[in-house]
PDB file of C-alpha atoms in Angstrom:
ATOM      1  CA  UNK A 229       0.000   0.000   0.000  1.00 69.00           C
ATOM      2  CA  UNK A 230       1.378   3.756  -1.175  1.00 82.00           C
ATOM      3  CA  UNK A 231       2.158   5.366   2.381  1.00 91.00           C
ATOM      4  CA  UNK A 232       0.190   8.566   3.238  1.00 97.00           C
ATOM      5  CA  UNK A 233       3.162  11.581   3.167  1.00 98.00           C
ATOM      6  CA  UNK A 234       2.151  15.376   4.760  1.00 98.00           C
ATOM      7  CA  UNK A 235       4.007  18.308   4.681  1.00 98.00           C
ATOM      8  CA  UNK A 236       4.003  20.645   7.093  1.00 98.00           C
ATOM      9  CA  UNK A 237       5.284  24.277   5.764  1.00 98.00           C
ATOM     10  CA  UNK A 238       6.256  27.150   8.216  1.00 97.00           C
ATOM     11  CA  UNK A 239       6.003  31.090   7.739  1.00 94.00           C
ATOM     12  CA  UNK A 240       9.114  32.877   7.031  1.00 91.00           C
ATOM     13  CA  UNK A 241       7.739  35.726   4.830  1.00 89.00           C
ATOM     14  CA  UNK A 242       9.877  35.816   1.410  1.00 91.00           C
ATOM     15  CA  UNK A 243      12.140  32.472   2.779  1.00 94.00           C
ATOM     16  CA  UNK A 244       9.163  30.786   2.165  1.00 95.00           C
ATOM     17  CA  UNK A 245       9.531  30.929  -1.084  1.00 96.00           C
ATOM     18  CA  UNK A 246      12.397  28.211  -0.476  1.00 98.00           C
ATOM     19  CA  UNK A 247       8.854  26.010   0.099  1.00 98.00           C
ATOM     20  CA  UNK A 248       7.824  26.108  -3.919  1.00 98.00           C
ATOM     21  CA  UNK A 249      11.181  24.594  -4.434  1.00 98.00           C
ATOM     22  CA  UNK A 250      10.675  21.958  -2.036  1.00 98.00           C
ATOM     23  CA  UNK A 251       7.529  20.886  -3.769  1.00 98.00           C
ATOM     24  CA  UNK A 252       9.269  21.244  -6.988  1.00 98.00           C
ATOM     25  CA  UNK A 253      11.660  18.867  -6.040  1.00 98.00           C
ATOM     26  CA  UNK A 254       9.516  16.632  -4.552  1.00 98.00           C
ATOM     27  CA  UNK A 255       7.337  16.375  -7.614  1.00 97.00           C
ATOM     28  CA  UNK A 256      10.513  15.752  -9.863  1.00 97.00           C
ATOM     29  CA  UNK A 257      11.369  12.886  -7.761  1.00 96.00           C
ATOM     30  CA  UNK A 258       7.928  11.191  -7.882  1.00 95.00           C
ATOM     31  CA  UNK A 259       6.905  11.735  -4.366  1.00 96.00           C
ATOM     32  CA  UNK A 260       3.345  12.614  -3.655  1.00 96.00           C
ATOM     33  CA  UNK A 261       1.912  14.698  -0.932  1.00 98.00           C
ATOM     34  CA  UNK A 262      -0.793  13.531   0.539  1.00 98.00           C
ATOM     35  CA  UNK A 263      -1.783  15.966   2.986  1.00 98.00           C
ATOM     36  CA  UNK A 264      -0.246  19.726   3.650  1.00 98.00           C
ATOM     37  CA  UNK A 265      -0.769  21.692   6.846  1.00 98.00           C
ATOM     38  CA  UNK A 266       0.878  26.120   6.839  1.00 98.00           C
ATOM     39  CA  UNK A 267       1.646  29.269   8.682  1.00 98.00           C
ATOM     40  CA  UNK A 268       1.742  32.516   6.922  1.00 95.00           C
ATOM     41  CA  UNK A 269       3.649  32.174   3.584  1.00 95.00           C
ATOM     42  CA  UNK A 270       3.459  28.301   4.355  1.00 97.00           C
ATOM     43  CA  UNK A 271      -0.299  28.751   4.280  1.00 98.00           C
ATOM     44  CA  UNK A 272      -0.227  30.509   0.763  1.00 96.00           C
ATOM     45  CA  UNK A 273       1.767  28.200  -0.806  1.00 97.00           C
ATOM     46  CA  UNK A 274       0.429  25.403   0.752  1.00 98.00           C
ATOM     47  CA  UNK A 275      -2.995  26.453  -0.382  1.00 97.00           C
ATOM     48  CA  UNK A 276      -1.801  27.046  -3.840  1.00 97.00           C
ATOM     49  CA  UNK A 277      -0.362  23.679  -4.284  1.00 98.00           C
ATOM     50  CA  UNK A 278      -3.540  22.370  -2.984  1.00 98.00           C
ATOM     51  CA  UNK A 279      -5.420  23.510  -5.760  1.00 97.00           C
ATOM     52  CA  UNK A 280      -3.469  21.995  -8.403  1.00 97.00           C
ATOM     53  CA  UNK A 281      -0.846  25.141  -8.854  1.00 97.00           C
ATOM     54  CA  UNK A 282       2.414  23.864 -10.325  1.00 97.00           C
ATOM     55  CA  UNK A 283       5.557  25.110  -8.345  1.00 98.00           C
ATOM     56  CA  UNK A 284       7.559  26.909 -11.743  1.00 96.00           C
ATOM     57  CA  UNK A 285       3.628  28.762 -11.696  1.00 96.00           C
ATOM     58  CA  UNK A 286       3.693  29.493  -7.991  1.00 95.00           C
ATOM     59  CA  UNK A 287       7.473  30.858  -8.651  1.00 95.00           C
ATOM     60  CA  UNK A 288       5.969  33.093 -11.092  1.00 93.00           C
ATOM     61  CA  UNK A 289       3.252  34.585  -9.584  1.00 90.00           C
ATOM     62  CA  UNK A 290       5.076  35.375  -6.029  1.00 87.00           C
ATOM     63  CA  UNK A 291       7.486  37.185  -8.184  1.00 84.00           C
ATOM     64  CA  UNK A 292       5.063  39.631  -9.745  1.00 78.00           C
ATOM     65  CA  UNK A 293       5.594  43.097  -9.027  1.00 58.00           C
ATOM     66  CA  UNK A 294       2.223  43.629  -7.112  1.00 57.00           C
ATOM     67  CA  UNK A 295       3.141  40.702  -4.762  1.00 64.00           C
ATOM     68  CA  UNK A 296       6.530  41.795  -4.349  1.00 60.00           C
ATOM     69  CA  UNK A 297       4.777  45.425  -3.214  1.00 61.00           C
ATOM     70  CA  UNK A 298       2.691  44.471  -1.120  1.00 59.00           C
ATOM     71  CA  UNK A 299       4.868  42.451   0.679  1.00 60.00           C
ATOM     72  CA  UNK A 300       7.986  44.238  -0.017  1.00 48.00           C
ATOM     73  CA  UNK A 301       8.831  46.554   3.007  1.00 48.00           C
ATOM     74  CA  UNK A 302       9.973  46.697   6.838  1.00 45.00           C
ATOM     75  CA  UNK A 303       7.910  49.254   8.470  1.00 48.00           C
ATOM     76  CA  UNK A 304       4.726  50.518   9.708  1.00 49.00           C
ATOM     77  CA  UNK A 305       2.569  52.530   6.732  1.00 51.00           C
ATOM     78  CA  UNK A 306       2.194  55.904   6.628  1.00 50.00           C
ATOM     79  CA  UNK A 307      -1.679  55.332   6.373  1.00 46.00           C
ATOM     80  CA  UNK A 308      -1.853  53.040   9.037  1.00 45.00           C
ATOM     81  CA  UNK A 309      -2.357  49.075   8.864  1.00 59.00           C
ATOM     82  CA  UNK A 310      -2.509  47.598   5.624  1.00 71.00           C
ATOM     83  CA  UNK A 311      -4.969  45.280   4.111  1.00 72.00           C
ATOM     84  CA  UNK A 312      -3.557  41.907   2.073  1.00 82.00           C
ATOM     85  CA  UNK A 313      -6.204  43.573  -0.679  1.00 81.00           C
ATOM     86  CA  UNK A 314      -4.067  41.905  -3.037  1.00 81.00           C
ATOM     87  CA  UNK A 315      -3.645  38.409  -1.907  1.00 86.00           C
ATOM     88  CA  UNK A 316      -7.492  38.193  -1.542  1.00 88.00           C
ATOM     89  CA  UNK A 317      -7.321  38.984  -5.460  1.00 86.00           C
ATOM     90  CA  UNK A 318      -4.589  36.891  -6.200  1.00 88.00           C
ATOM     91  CA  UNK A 319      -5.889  33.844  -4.714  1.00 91.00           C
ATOM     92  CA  UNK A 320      -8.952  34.507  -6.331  1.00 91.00           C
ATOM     93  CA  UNK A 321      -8.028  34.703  -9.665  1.00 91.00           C
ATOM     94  CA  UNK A 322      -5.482  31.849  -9.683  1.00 93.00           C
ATOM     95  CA  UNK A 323      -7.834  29.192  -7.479  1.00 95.00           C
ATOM     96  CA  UNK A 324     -11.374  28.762  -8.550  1.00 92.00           C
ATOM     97  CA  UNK A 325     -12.410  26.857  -5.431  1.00 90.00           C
ATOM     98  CA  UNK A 326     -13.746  28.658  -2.766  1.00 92.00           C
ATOM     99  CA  UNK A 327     -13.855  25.744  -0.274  1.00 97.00           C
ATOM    100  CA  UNK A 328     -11.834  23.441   1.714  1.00 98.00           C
ATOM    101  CA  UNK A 329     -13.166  20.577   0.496  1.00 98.00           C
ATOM    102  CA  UNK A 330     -13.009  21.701  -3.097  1.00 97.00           C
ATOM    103  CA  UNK A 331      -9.014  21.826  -3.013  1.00 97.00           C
ATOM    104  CA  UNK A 332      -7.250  18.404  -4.463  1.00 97.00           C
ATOM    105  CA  UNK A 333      -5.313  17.846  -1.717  1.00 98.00           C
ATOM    106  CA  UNK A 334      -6.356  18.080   2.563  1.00 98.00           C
ATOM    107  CA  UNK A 335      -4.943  20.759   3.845  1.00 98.00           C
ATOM    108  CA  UNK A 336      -4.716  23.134   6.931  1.00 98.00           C
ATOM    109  CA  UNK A 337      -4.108  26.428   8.294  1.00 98.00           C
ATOM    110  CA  UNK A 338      -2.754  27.755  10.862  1.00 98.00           C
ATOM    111  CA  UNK A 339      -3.764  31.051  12.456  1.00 98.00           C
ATOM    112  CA  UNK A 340      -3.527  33.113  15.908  1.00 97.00           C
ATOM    113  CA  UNK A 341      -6.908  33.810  17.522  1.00 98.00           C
ATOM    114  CA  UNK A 342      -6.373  36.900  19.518  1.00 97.00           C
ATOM    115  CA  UNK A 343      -9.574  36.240  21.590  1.00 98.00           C
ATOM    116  CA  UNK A 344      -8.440  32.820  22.735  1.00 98.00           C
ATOM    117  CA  UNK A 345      -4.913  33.298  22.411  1.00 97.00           C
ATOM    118  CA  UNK A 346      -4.303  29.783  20.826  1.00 98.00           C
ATOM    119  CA  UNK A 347      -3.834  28.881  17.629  1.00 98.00           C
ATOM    120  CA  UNK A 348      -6.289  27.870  15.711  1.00 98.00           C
ATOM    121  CA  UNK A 349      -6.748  25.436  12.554  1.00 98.00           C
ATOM    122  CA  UNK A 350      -8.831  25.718   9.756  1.00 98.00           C
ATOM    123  CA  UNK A 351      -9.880  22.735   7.656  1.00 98.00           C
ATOM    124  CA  UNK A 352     -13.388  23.102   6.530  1.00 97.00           C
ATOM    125  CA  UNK A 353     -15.557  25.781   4.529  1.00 97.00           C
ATOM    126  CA  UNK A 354     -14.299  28.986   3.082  1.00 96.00           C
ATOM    127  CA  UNK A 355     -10.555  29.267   3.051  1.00 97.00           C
ATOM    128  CA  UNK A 356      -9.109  32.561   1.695  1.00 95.00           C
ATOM    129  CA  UNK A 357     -10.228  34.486   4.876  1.00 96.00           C
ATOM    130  CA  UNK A 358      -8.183  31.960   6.947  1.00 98.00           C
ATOM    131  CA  UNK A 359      -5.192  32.371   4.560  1.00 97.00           C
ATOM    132  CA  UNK A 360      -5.329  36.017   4.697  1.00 95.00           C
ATOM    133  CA  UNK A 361      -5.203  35.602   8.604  1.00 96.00           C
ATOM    134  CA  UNK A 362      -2.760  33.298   8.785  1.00 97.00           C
ATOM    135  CA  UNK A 363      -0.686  35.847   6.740  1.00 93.00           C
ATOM    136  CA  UNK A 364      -1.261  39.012   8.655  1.00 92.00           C
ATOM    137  CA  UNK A 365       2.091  39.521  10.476  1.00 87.00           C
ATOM    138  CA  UNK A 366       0.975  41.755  13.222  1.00 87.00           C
ATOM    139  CA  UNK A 367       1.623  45.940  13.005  1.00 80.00           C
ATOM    140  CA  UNK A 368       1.778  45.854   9.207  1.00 82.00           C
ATOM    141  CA  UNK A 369      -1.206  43.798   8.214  1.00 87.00           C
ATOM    142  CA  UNK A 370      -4.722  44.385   9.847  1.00 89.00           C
ATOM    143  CA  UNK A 371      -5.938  41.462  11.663  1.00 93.00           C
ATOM    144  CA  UNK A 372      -8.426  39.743  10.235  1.00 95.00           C
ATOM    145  CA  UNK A 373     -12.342  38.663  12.109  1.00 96.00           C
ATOM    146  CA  UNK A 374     -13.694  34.991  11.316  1.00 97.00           C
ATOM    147  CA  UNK A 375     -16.632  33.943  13.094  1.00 96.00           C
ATOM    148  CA  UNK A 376     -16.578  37.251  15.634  1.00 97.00           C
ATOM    149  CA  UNK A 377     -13.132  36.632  16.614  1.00 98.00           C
ATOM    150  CA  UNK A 378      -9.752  38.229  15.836  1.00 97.00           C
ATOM    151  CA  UNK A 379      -6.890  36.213  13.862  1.00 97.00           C
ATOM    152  CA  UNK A 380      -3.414  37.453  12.874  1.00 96.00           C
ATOM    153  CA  UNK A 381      -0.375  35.530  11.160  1.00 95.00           C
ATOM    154  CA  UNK A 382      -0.071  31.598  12.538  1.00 96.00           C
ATOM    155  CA  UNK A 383       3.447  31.883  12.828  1.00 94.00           C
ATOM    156  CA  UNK A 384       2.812  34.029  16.118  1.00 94.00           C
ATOM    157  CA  UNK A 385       1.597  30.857  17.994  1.00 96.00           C
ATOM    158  CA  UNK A 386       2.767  27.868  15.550  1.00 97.00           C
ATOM    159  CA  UNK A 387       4.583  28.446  12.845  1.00 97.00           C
ATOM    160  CA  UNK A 388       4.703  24.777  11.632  1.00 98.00           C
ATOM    161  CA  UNK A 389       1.571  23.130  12.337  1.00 98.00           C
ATOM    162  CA  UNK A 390       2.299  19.835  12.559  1.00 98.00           C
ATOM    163  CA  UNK A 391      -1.056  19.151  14.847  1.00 98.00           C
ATOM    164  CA  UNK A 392      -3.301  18.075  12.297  1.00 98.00           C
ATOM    165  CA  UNK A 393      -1.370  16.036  10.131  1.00 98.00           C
ATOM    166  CA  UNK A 394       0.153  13.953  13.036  1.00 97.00           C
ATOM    167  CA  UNK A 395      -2.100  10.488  13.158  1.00 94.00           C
ATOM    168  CA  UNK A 396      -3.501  11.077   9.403  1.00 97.00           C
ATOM    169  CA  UNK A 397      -0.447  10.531   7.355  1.00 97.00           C
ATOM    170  CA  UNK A 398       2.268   7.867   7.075  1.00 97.00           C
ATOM    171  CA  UNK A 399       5.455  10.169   6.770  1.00 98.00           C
ATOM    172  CA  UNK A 400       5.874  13.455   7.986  1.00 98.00           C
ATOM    173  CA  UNK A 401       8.120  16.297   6.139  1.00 98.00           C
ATOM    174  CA  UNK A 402       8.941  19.197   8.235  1.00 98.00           C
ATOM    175  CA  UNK A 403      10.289  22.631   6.073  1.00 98.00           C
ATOM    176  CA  UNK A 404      11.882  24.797   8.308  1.00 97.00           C
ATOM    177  CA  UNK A 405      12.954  28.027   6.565  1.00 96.00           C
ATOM    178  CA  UNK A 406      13.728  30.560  10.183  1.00 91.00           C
ATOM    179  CA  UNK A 407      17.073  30.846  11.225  1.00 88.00           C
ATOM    180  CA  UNK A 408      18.519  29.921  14.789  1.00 84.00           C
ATOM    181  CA  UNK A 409      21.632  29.312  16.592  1.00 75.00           C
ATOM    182  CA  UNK A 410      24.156  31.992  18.099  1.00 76.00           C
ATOM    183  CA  UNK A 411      24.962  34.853  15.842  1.00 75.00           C
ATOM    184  CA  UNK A 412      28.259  37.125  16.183  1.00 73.00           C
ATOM    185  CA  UNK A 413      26.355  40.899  16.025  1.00 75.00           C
ATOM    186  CA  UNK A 414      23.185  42.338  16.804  1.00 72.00           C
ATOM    187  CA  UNK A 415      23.475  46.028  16.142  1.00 75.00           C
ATOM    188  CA  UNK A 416      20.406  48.523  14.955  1.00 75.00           C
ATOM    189  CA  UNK A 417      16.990  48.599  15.088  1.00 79.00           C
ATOM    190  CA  UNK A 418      16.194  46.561  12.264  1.00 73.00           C
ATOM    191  CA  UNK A 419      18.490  43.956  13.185  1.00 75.00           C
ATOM    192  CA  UNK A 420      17.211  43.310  16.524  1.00 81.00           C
ATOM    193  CA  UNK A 421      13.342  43.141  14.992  1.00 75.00           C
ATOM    194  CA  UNK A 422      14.296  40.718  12.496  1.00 75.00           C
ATOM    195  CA  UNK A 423      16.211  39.050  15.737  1.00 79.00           C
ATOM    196  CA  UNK A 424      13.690  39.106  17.662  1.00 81.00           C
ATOM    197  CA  UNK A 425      11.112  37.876  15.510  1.00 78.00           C
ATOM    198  CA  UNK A 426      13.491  35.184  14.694  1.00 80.00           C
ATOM    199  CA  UNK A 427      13.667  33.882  17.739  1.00 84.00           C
ATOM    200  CA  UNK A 428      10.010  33.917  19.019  1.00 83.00           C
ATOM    201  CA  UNK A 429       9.696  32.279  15.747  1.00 85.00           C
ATOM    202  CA  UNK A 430      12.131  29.726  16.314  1.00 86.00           C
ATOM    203  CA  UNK A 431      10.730  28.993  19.867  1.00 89.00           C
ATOM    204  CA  UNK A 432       7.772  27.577  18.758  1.00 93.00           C
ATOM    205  CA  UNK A 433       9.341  25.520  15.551  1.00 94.00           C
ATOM    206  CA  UNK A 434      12.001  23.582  17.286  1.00 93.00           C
ATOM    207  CA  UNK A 435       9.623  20.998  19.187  1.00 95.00           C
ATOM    208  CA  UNK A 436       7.839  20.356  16.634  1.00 97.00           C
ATOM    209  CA  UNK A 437      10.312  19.675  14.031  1.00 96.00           C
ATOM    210  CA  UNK A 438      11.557  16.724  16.453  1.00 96.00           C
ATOM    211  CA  UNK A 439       7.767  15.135  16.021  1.00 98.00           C
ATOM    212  CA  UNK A 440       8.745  15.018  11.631  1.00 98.00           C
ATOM    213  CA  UNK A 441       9.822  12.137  10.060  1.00 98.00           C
ATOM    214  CA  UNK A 442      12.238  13.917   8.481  1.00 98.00           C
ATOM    215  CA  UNK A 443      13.139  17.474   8.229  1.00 98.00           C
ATOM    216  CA  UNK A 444      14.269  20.066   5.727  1.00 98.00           C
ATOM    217  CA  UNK A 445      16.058  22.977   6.100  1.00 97.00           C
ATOM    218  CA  UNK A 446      17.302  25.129   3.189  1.00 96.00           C
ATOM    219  CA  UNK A 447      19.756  27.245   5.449  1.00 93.00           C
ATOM    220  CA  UNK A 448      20.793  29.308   2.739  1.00 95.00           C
ATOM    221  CA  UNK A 449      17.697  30.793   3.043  1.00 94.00           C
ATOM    222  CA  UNK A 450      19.116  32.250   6.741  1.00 91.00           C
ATOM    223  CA  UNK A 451      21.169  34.790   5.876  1.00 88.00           C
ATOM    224  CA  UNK A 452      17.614  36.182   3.737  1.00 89.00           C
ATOM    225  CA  UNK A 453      14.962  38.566   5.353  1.00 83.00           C
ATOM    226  CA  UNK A 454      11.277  38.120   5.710  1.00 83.00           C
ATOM    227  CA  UNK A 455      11.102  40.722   2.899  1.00 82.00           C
ATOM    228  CA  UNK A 456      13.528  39.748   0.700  1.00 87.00           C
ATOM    229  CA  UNK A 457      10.776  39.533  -2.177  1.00 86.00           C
ATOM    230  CA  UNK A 458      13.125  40.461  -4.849  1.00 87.00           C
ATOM    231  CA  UNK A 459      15.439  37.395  -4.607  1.00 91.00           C
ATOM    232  CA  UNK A 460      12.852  34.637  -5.226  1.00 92.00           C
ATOM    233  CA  UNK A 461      14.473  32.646  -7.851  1.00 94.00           C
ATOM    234  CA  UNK A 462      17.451  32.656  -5.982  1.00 96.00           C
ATOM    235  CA  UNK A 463      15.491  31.785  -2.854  1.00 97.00           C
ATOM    236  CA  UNK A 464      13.246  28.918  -4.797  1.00 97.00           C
ATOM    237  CA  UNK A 465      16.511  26.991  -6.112  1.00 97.00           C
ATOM    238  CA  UNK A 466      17.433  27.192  -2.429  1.00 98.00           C
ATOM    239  CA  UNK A 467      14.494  25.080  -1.266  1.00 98.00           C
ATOM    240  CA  UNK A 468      14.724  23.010  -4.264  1.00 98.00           C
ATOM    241  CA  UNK A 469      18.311  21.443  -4.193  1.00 98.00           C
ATOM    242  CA  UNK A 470      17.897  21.147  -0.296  1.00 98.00           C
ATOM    243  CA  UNK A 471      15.067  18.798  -0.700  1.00 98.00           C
ATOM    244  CA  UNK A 472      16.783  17.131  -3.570  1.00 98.00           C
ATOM    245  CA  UNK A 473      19.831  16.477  -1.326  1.00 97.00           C
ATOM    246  CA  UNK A 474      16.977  14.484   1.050  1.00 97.00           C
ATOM    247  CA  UNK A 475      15.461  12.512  -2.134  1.00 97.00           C
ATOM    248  CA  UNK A 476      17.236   9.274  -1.593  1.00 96.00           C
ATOM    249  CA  UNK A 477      16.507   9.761   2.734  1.00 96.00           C
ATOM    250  CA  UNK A 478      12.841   9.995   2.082  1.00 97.00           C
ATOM    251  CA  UNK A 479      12.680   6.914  -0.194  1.00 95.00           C
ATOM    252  CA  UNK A 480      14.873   4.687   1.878  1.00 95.00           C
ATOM    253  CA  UNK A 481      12.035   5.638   4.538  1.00 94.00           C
ATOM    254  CA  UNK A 482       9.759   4.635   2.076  1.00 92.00           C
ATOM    255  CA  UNK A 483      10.964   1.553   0.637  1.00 89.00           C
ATOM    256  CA  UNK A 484      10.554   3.091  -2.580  1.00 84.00           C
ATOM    257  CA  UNK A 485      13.400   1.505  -5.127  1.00 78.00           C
ATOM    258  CA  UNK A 486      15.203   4.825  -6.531  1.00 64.00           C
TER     259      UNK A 486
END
C-alpha cells in the first residue's frame, strides 16, 4: 500500500519561497503529498499547491511586481495598517475553489486567535479568509475577524503546524525556513526586529520539528529577510536542491526503489 506523506510548511515571509522549491523537487522525484498543513507564507503556498498550482507557476506569480509590493517593506505605513487587498485577489483569480473541500489535496491552516490566544486550525468551509489571517504579520497587516473573533499571522503561535497532520499521514516532512543558533552581532533597530522575531519564531518551531519524520532545512535561506521579495528565484533553487539532497533519505524511509 502507497504510504500517506504530509508536509508541514512554516512562515518565514519571502524564505518561504524556499517552500515552492521543495515541492518542486519533490514532484521531480515522484513523491506525492498527501496531505499539507501552513503558517503565513506556508499557508499561501500550501494552499496554492492544494489547488493543483504547479511550483515553476507558484514561482511566477510570487514574483510579480504587485506581490513583491505588497509584501515588499519593513515598516509601519504611513496610512496606518494595511490590508492583504491583493492576496485576496490573487488567490482569487489563480484558485477557482472557494472551499476546503473543493481543493485536491487536505490541507490546513494555521492562524492566531487573539480572543483565545491559541492557535487555531482551519480545515473546513471557506478558506481565503483563513489564509489572509494566517498571513497578517501583526503591526503591518490588519488582523483579520472569522466567526466574531480576531486572527493574525499563525506563525505568532505555531509556525509549523504539525497538529493536524500527526495520526492522518504515514510520513511526515517538516520545512523549516527561520534561522537559529548563536549569531556574532546584533546592532540597529532593524536587526534586533528581524532578531527578535526570529527567535520567538524559532521557539515555537524547534519541538515540533523533532515530532517530523524527516526534516528540511534550506539554510541558505538564513542569511535572507522576511522581505527579501526580490530574490525569489534565488530563494526557490534554495528550497529546491535542499530537498533534492533528502530525495534518496525519504525513499529509503519509504521503501521506494530509486
Amino acid at each position: 500500500m502507497e504510504k500517506k506523506i504530509g508536509i508541514s510548511l512554516c512562515g518565514g515571509g519571502a524564505r518561504g519561497i524556499a517552500h515552492i522549491g521543495v515541492l518542486n523537487a519533490l514532484e521531480d522525484a515522484g513523491i506525492k503529498i498527501s496531505i499539507i498543513s501552513g503558517s503565513s507564507m506556508g499557508a499561501i503556498v500550501g494552499t496554492m499547491y492544494a489547488a493543483g498550482i504547479l511550483p515553476l507557476k507558484m514561482l511566477e506569480i510570487v514574483s510579480e511586481t504587485s506581490f513583491v509590493k505588497i509584501f515588499g517593506g519593513f515598516s509601519l505605513p504611513k496610512g496606518g495598517l494595511s490590508e492583504l487587498t491583493f492576496l485576496r485577489k490573487m488567490l482569487a483569480k489563480h484558485i477557482s475553489y472557494s472551499k476546503f473541500e473543493e481543493l485536491k489535496i487536505p490541507f490546513h491552516v494555521c492562524t492566531s486567535n487573539l480572543n483565545t490566544g491559541k492557535f487555531q486550525i482551519f480545515s473546513k468551509g471557506e478558506f481565503i479568509e483563513p489564509v489572509i489571517a494566517s498571513s497578517a504579520i501583526p503591526l503591518i497587516f490588519n488582523p483579520v475577524t472569522i466567526n466574531n473573533q480576531v486572527h493574525v499571522d499563525g506563525g505568532v503561535l505555531n509556525n509549523l503546524p504539525v497538529e493536524p497532520l500527526l495520526g492522518n499521514c504515514d510520513y511526515l516532512i517538516g520545512v523549516n525556513v527561520n534561522p537559529h543558533g548563536e549569531i556574532e552581532d546584533v546592532k540597529g533597530l532593524r536587526e534586533i526586529g528581524e532578531r527578535v522575531f526570529d527567535l520567538t519564531i524559532w521557539n515555537n518551531v524547534e519541538s515540533r520539528l523533532k515530532l517530523c519524520n524527516l526534516v528540511i532545512e534550506p539554510n541558505q535561506v538564513f542569511s535572507h529577510h522576511i522581505f527579501d521579495w526580490p530574490k525569489a528565484k534565488q530563494i526557490f533553487y534554495y528550497g529546491y536542491f535542499s530537498a533534492k539532497e533528502k530525495i534518496n533519505a525519504i525513499k529509503k524511509d519509504l521503501g521506494i526503489n530509486s
